[in-house]
């Protein structure tokens, strides 16, 4: 394997986006069943898809419009949490986020 110095040198050659994607790819390798990528998806607006070649290569596609493992398509409304009812009751200028009940 590579030395820490060699790995560090390789990482320093990457641009900002390539570095982010390399870190994220490593997280996917280390925690494949931990289901801890949602915050990364929301933060970056990207969704990791394993390449069709099954060689473990990861491609980052736009989150909105991507399909998850169950075949559902991500929508912009999937990125928002509901506003707590007590907040809406206290402030009549607030409206509930789309996709959630305004009860």
Short mmCIF file of N, CA and C in Angstrom, two decimals:
data_model
loop_
_atom_site.label_atom_id
_atom_site.label_comp_id
_atom_site.label_asym_id
_atom_site.label_seq_id
_atom_site.Cartn_x
_atom_site.Cartn_y
_atom_site.Cartn_z
N UNK A 1 0.82 -1.20 0.00
CA UNK A 1 0.00 0.00 0.00
C UNK A 1 0.85 1.25 0.00
N UNK A 2 0.18 2.34 -0.08
CA UNK A 2 0.84 3.65 -0.10
C UNK A 2 1.16 4.11 1.32
N UNK A 3 2.15 4.95 1.41
CA UNK A 3 2.48 5.56 2.70
C UNK A 3 1.53 6.73 2.94
N UNK A 4 1.46 7.17 4.17
CA UNK A 4 0.63 8.32 4.51
C UNK A 4 1.09 9.54 3.72
N UNK A 5 2.38 9.72 3.57
CA UNK A 5 2.92 10.86 2.82
C UNK A 5 2.48 10.80 1.36
N UNK A 6 2.48 9.61 0.77
CA UNK A 6 2.06 9.47 -0.64
C UNK A 6 0.57 9.75 -0.79
N UNK A 7 -0.22 9.27 0.14
CA UNK A 7 -1.67 9.53 0.09
C UNK A 7 -1.93 11.01 0.26
N UNK A 8 -1.25 11.64 1.21
CA UNK A 8 -1.41 13.08 1.43
C UNK A 8 -1.03 13.86 0.18
N UNK A 9 0.06 13.49 -0.46
CA UNK A 9 0.49 14.17 -1.68
C UNK A 9 -0.55 14.01 -2.78
N UNK A 10 -1.13 12.82 -2.91
CA UNK A 10 -2.17 12.59 -3.92
C UNK A 10 -3.39 13.47 -3.64
N UNK A 11 -3.79 13.55 -2.38
CA UNK A 11 -4.97 14.35 -2.03
C UNK A 11 -4.73 15.84 -2.24
N UNK A 12 -3.52 16.30 -2.01
CA UNK A 12 -3.21 17.72 -2.18
C UNK A 12 -3.27 18.15 -3.64
N UNK A 13 -3.20 17.22 -4.55
CA UNK A 13 -3.27 17.53 -5.98
C UNK A 13 -4.70 17.75 -6.46
N UNK A 14 -5.67 17.32 -5.64
CA UNK A 14 -7.07 17.41 -6.06
C UNK A 14 -7.61 18.81 -5.90
N UNK A 15 -8.53 19.19 -6.78
CA UNK A 15 -9.26 20.43 -6.63
C UNK A 15 -10.30 20.27 -5.52
N UNK A 16 -10.96 21.36 -5.17
CA UNK A 16 -11.92 21.34 -4.06
C UNK A 16 -13.01 20.30 -4.26
N UNK A 17 -13.69 20.32 -5.40
CA UNK A 17 -14.80 19.39 -5.64
C UNK A 17 -14.30 17.94 -5.69
N UNK A 18 -13.18 17.71 -6.34
CA UNK A 18 -12.63 16.35 -6.41
C UNK A 18 -12.24 15.85 -5.02
N UNK A 19 -11.73 16.74 -4.17
CA UNK A 19 -11.37 16.35 -2.80
C UNK A 19 -12.62 15.96 -2.01
N UNK A 20 -13.68 16.77 -2.13
CA UNK A 20 -14.94 16.47 -1.44
C UNK A 20 -15.46 15.11 -1.89
N UNK A 21 -15.44 14.87 -3.19
CA UNK A 21 -15.94 13.60 -3.72
C UNK A 21 -15.08 12.42 -3.27
N UNK A 22 -13.78 12.61 -3.18
CA UNK A 22 -12.89 11.54 -2.71
C UNK A 22 -13.17 11.22 -1.24
N UNK A 23 -13.36 12.26 -0.43
CA UNK A 23 -13.70 12.03 0.99
C UNK A 23 -15.03 11.29 1.11
N UNK A 24 -16.00 11.71 0.33
CA UNK A 24 -17.32 11.10 0.38
C UNK A 24 -17.26 9.64 -0.09
N UNK A 25 -16.49 9.39 -1.13
CA UNK A 25 -16.33 8.02 -1.63
C UNK A 25 -15.72 7.14 -0.54
N UNK A 26 -14.75 7.67 0.17
CA UNK A 26 -14.13 6.90 1.25
C UNK A 26 -15.14 6.63 2.37
N UNK A 27 -15.98 7.60 2.68
CA UNK A 27 -17.04 7.37 3.69
C UNK A 27 -17.97 6.25 3.24
N UNK A 28 -18.30 6.23 1.96
CA UNK A 28 -19.17 5.18 1.44
C UNK A 28 -18.51 3.81 1.56
N UNK A 29 -17.21 3.77 1.35
CA UNK A 29 -16.48 2.49 1.49
C UNK A 29 -16.41 2.04 2.95
N UNK A 30 -16.21 2.99 3.84
CA UNK A 30 -16.05 2.66 5.26
C UNK A 30 -17.37 2.34 5.95
N UNK A 31 -18.44 3.01 5.55
CA UNK A 31 -19.73 2.86 6.24
C UNK A 31 -20.86 2.51 5.27
N UNK A 32 -20.72 1.45 4.49
CA UNK A 32 -21.70 1.18 3.44
C UNK A 32 -23.12 0.90 3.94
N UNK A 33 -23.27 0.36 5.12
CA UNK A 33 -24.60 0.02 5.62
C UNK A 33 -25.05 0.92 6.76
N UNK A 34 -24.34 1.98 7.01
CA UNK A 34 -24.67 2.85 8.14
C UNK A 34 -25.77 3.86 7.81
N UNK A 35 -26.06 4.04 6.53
CA UNK A 35 -27.12 4.95 6.10
C UNK A 35 -26.91 6.37 6.64
N UNK A 36 -25.69 6.84 6.57
CA UNK A 36 -25.37 8.16 7.10
C UNK A 36 -25.02 9.15 6.01
N UNK A 37 -25.56 8.97 4.83
CA UNK A 37 -25.18 9.86 3.73
C UNK A 37 -26.20 10.96 3.47
N UNK A 38 -27.37 10.90 4.11
CA UNK A 38 -28.41 11.88 3.78
C UNK A 38 -27.94 13.31 4.01
N UNK A 39 -27.30 13.59 5.14
CA UNK A 39 -26.81 14.95 5.39
C UNK A 39 -25.81 15.38 4.33
N UNK A 40 -24.97 14.45 3.88
CA UNK A 40 -24.03 14.76 2.79
C UNK A 40 -24.79 15.11 1.51
N UNK A 41 -25.84 14.36 1.23
CA UNK A 41 -26.64 14.60 0.03
C UNK A 41 -27.28 15.99 0.08
N UNK A 42 -27.90 16.31 1.20
CA UNK A 42 -28.56 17.61 1.34
C UNK A 42 -27.53 18.74 1.26
N UNK A 43 -26.41 18.57 1.95
CA UNK A 43 -25.37 19.61 1.99
C UNK A 43 -24.78 19.88 0.61
N UNK A 44 -24.55 18.83 -0.17
CA UNK A 44 -23.87 18.99 -1.46
C UNK A 44 -24.82 19.07 -2.65
N UNK A 45 -26.07 18.62 -2.46
CA UNK A 45 -27.00 18.57 -3.58
C UNK A 45 -26.68 17.44 -4.54
N UNK A 46 -25.86 16.50 -4.10
CA UNK A 46 -25.44 15.38 -4.95
C UNK A 46 -25.88 14.06 -4.33
N UNK A 47 -25.97 13.03 -5.18
CA UNK A 47 -26.34 11.69 -4.73
C UNK A 47 -25.35 10.70 -5.33
N UNK A 48 -24.76 9.83 -4.50
CA UNK A 48 -23.78 8.88 -5.02
C UNK A 48 -24.45 7.68 -5.68
N UNK A 49 -24.01 7.36 -6.86
CA UNK A 49 -24.50 6.16 -7.54
C UNK A 49 -23.30 5.30 -7.91
N UNK A 50 -23.42 4.02 -7.62
CA UNK A 50 -22.36 3.09 -7.97
C UNK A 50 -22.44 2.84 -9.47
N UNK A 51 -21.29 2.83 -10.14
CA UNK A 51 -21.29 2.67 -11.59
C UNK A 51 -21.83 1.30 -11.99
N UNK A 52 -22.36 1.23 -13.18
CA UNK A 52 -22.94 -0.01 -13.69
C UNK A 52 -21.89 -1.09 -13.93
N UNK A 53 -20.62 -0.71 -13.94
CA UNK A 53 -19.56 -1.70 -14.18
C UNK A 53 -19.27 -2.55 -12.95
N UNK A 54 -19.89 -2.18 -11.82
CA UNK A 54 -19.70 -2.92 -10.56
C UNK A 54 -18.25 -3.00 -10.11
N UNK A 55 -17.48 -1.99 -10.42
CA UNK A 55 -16.08 -1.96 -9.99
C UNK A 55 -15.91 -1.06 -8.77
N UNK A 56 -17.00 -0.73 -8.13
CA UNK A 56 -16.94 0.11 -6.93
C UNK A 56 -16.74 1.58 -7.22
N UNK A 57 -16.84 1.97 -8.48
CA UNK A 57 -16.67 3.38 -8.82
C UNK A 57 -17.95 4.13 -8.47
N UNK A 58 -17.78 5.32 -7.94
CA UNK A 58 -18.92 6.13 -7.53
C UNK A 58 -19.02 7.34 -8.44
N UNK A 59 -20.23 7.62 -8.88
CA UNK A 59 -20.50 8.80 -9.69
C UNK A 59 -21.45 9.67 -8.87
N UNK A 60 -21.21 10.96 -8.81
CA UNK A 60 -22.06 11.86 -8.05
C UNK A 60 -22.97 12.60 -9.03
N UNK A 61 -24.28 12.39 -8.86
CA UNK A 61 -25.27 13.00 -9.74
C UNK A 61 -26.10 13.98 -8.92
N UNK A 62 -26.83 14.86 -9.61
CA UNK A 62 -27.69 15.81 -8.91
C UNK A 62 -28.71 15.05 -8.07
N UNK A 63 -28.88 15.48 -6.84
CA UNK A 63 -29.80 14.81 -5.92
C UNK A 63 -31.24 14.89 -6.42
N UNK A 64 -31.67 16.10 -6.79
CA UNK A 64 -33.04 16.26 -7.28
C UNK A 64 -33.13 15.58 -8.63
N UNK A 65 -34.04 14.61 -8.72
CA UNK A 65 -34.21 13.84 -9.95
C UNK A 65 -33.52 12.49 -9.92
N UNK A 66 -32.61 12.28 -8.96
CA UNK A 66 -31.93 10.98 -8.84
C UNK A 66 -32.90 9.96 -8.25
N UNK A 67 -32.67 8.70 -8.55
CA UNK A 67 -33.49 7.63 -8.00
C UNK A 67 -32.72 6.93 -6.89
N UNK A 68 -33.44 6.65 -5.79
CA UNK A 68 -32.81 5.93 -4.69
C UNK A 68 -32.86 4.44 -4.96
N UNK A 69 -32.36 3.64 -4.05
CA UNK A 69 -32.30 2.20 -4.23
C UNK A 69 -33.66 1.53 -4.38
N UNK A 70 -34.72 2.20 -3.93
CA UNK A 70 -36.08 1.66 -4.05
C UNK A 70 -36.77 2.11 -5.32
N UNK A 71 -36.10 2.97 -6.10
CA UNK A 71 -36.67 3.45 -7.35
C UNK A 71 -37.44 4.76 -7.22
N UNK A 72 -37.54 5.31 -6.00
CA UNK A 72 -38.23 6.59 -5.81
C UNK A 72 -37.31 7.72 -6.28
N UNK A 73 -37.91 8.75 -6.85
CA UNK A 73 -37.16 9.90 -7.34
C UNK A 73 -37.16 11.00 -6.29
N UNK A 74 -35.99 11.54 -5.99
CA UNK A 74 -35.89 12.63 -5.03
C UNK A 74 -36.47 13.91 -5.61
N UNK A 75 -37.27 14.60 -4.78
CA UNK A 75 -37.88 15.88 -5.15
C UNK A 75 -37.33 16.96 -4.22
N UNK A 76 -37.47 18.21 -4.63
CA UNK A 76 -36.99 19.32 -3.80
C UNK A 76 -37.66 19.30 -2.43
N UNK A 77 -38.92 18.89 -2.37
CA UNK A 77 -39.62 18.87 -1.08
C UNK A 77 -39.05 17.83 -0.12
N UNK A 78 -38.29 16.88 -0.62
CA UNK A 78 -37.66 15.89 0.26
C UNK A 78 -36.56 16.50 1.12
N UNK A 79 -36.13 17.71 0.78
CA UNK A 79 -35.02 18.34 1.48
C UNK A 79 -35.45 19.13 2.71
N UNK A 80 -36.75 19.28 2.92
CA UNK A 80 -37.25 20.13 4.00
C UNK A 80 -37.91 19.32 5.10
N UNK A 81 -37.72 19.76 6.32
CA UNK A 81 -38.41 19.18 7.46
C UNK A 81 -39.73 19.93 7.65
N UNK A 82 -40.68 19.33 8.35
CA UNK A 82 -41.91 20.08 8.65
C UNK A 82 -41.62 21.18 9.67
N UNK A 83 -42.37 22.25 9.57
CA UNK A 83 -42.28 23.30 10.58
C UNK A 83 -43.15 22.85 11.75
N UNK A 84 -42.64 22.89 12.98
CA UNK A 84 -43.45 22.45 14.12
C UNK A 84 -44.77 23.23 14.20
N UNK A 85 -45.83 22.51 14.53
CA UNK A 85 -47.17 23.11 14.58
C UNK A 85 -47.20 24.29 15.54
N UNK A 86 -46.55 24.17 16.69
CA UNK A 86 -46.59 25.29 17.64
C UNK A 86 -45.93 26.55 17.07
N UNK A 87 -44.96 26.41 16.18
CA UNK A 87 -44.35 27.57 15.53
C UNK A 87 -45.33 28.23 14.57
N UNK A 88 -46.06 27.42 13.84
CA UNK A 88 -47.06 27.95 12.90
C UNK A 88 -48.18 28.65 13.67
N UNK A 89 -48.59 28.06 14.79
CA UNK A 89 -49.65 28.66 15.60
C UNK A 89 -49.22 30.00 16.19
N UNK A 90 -47.95 30.13 16.54
CA UNK A 90 -47.45 31.38 17.12
C UNK A 90 -47.22 32.47 16.07
N UNK A 91 -46.97 32.07 14.84
CA UNK A 91 -46.66 33.04 13.80
C UNK A 91 -47.56 32.79 12.59
N UNK A 92 -48.61 33.59 12.43
CA UNK A 92 -49.56 33.38 11.33
C UNK A 92 -48.95 33.63 9.95
N UNK A 93 -47.75 34.20 9.88
CA UNK A 93 -47.10 34.43 8.59
C UNK A 93 -46.42 33.17 8.06
N UNK A 94 -46.28 32.15 8.91
CA UNK A 94 -45.65 30.91 8.48
C UNK A 94 -46.67 29.99 7.83
N UNK A 95 -46.23 29.29 6.80
CA UNK A 95 -47.05 28.23 6.21
C UNK A 95 -46.22 26.96 6.23
N UNK A 96 -46.90 25.84 6.37
CA UNK A 96 -46.22 24.55 6.45
C UNK A 96 -45.49 24.25 5.14
N UNK A 97 -44.36 23.63 5.24
CA UNK A 97 -43.61 23.21 4.05
C UNK A 97 -44.43 22.23 3.24
N UNK A 98 -44.27 22.31 1.93
CA UNK A 98 -45.00 21.44 1.01
C UNK A 98 -44.72 19.97 1.35
N UNK A 99 -45.77 19.18 1.30
CA UNK A 99 -45.63 17.76 1.58
C UNK A 99 -45.96 17.38 3.01
N UNK A 100 -46.21 18.37 3.85
CA UNK A 100 -46.56 18.12 5.24
C UNK A 100 -47.92 18.71 5.54
N UNK A 101 -48.64 18.09 6.43
CA UNK A 101 -49.97 18.55 6.82
C UNK A 101 -49.85 19.84 7.62
N UNK A 102 -50.76 20.77 7.40
CA UNK A 102 -50.75 22.06 8.10
C UNK A 102 -51.55 22.01 9.39
N UNK A 103 -51.88 20.84 9.88
CA UNK A 103 -52.70 20.70 11.10
C UNK A 103 -52.09 21.37 12.28
#
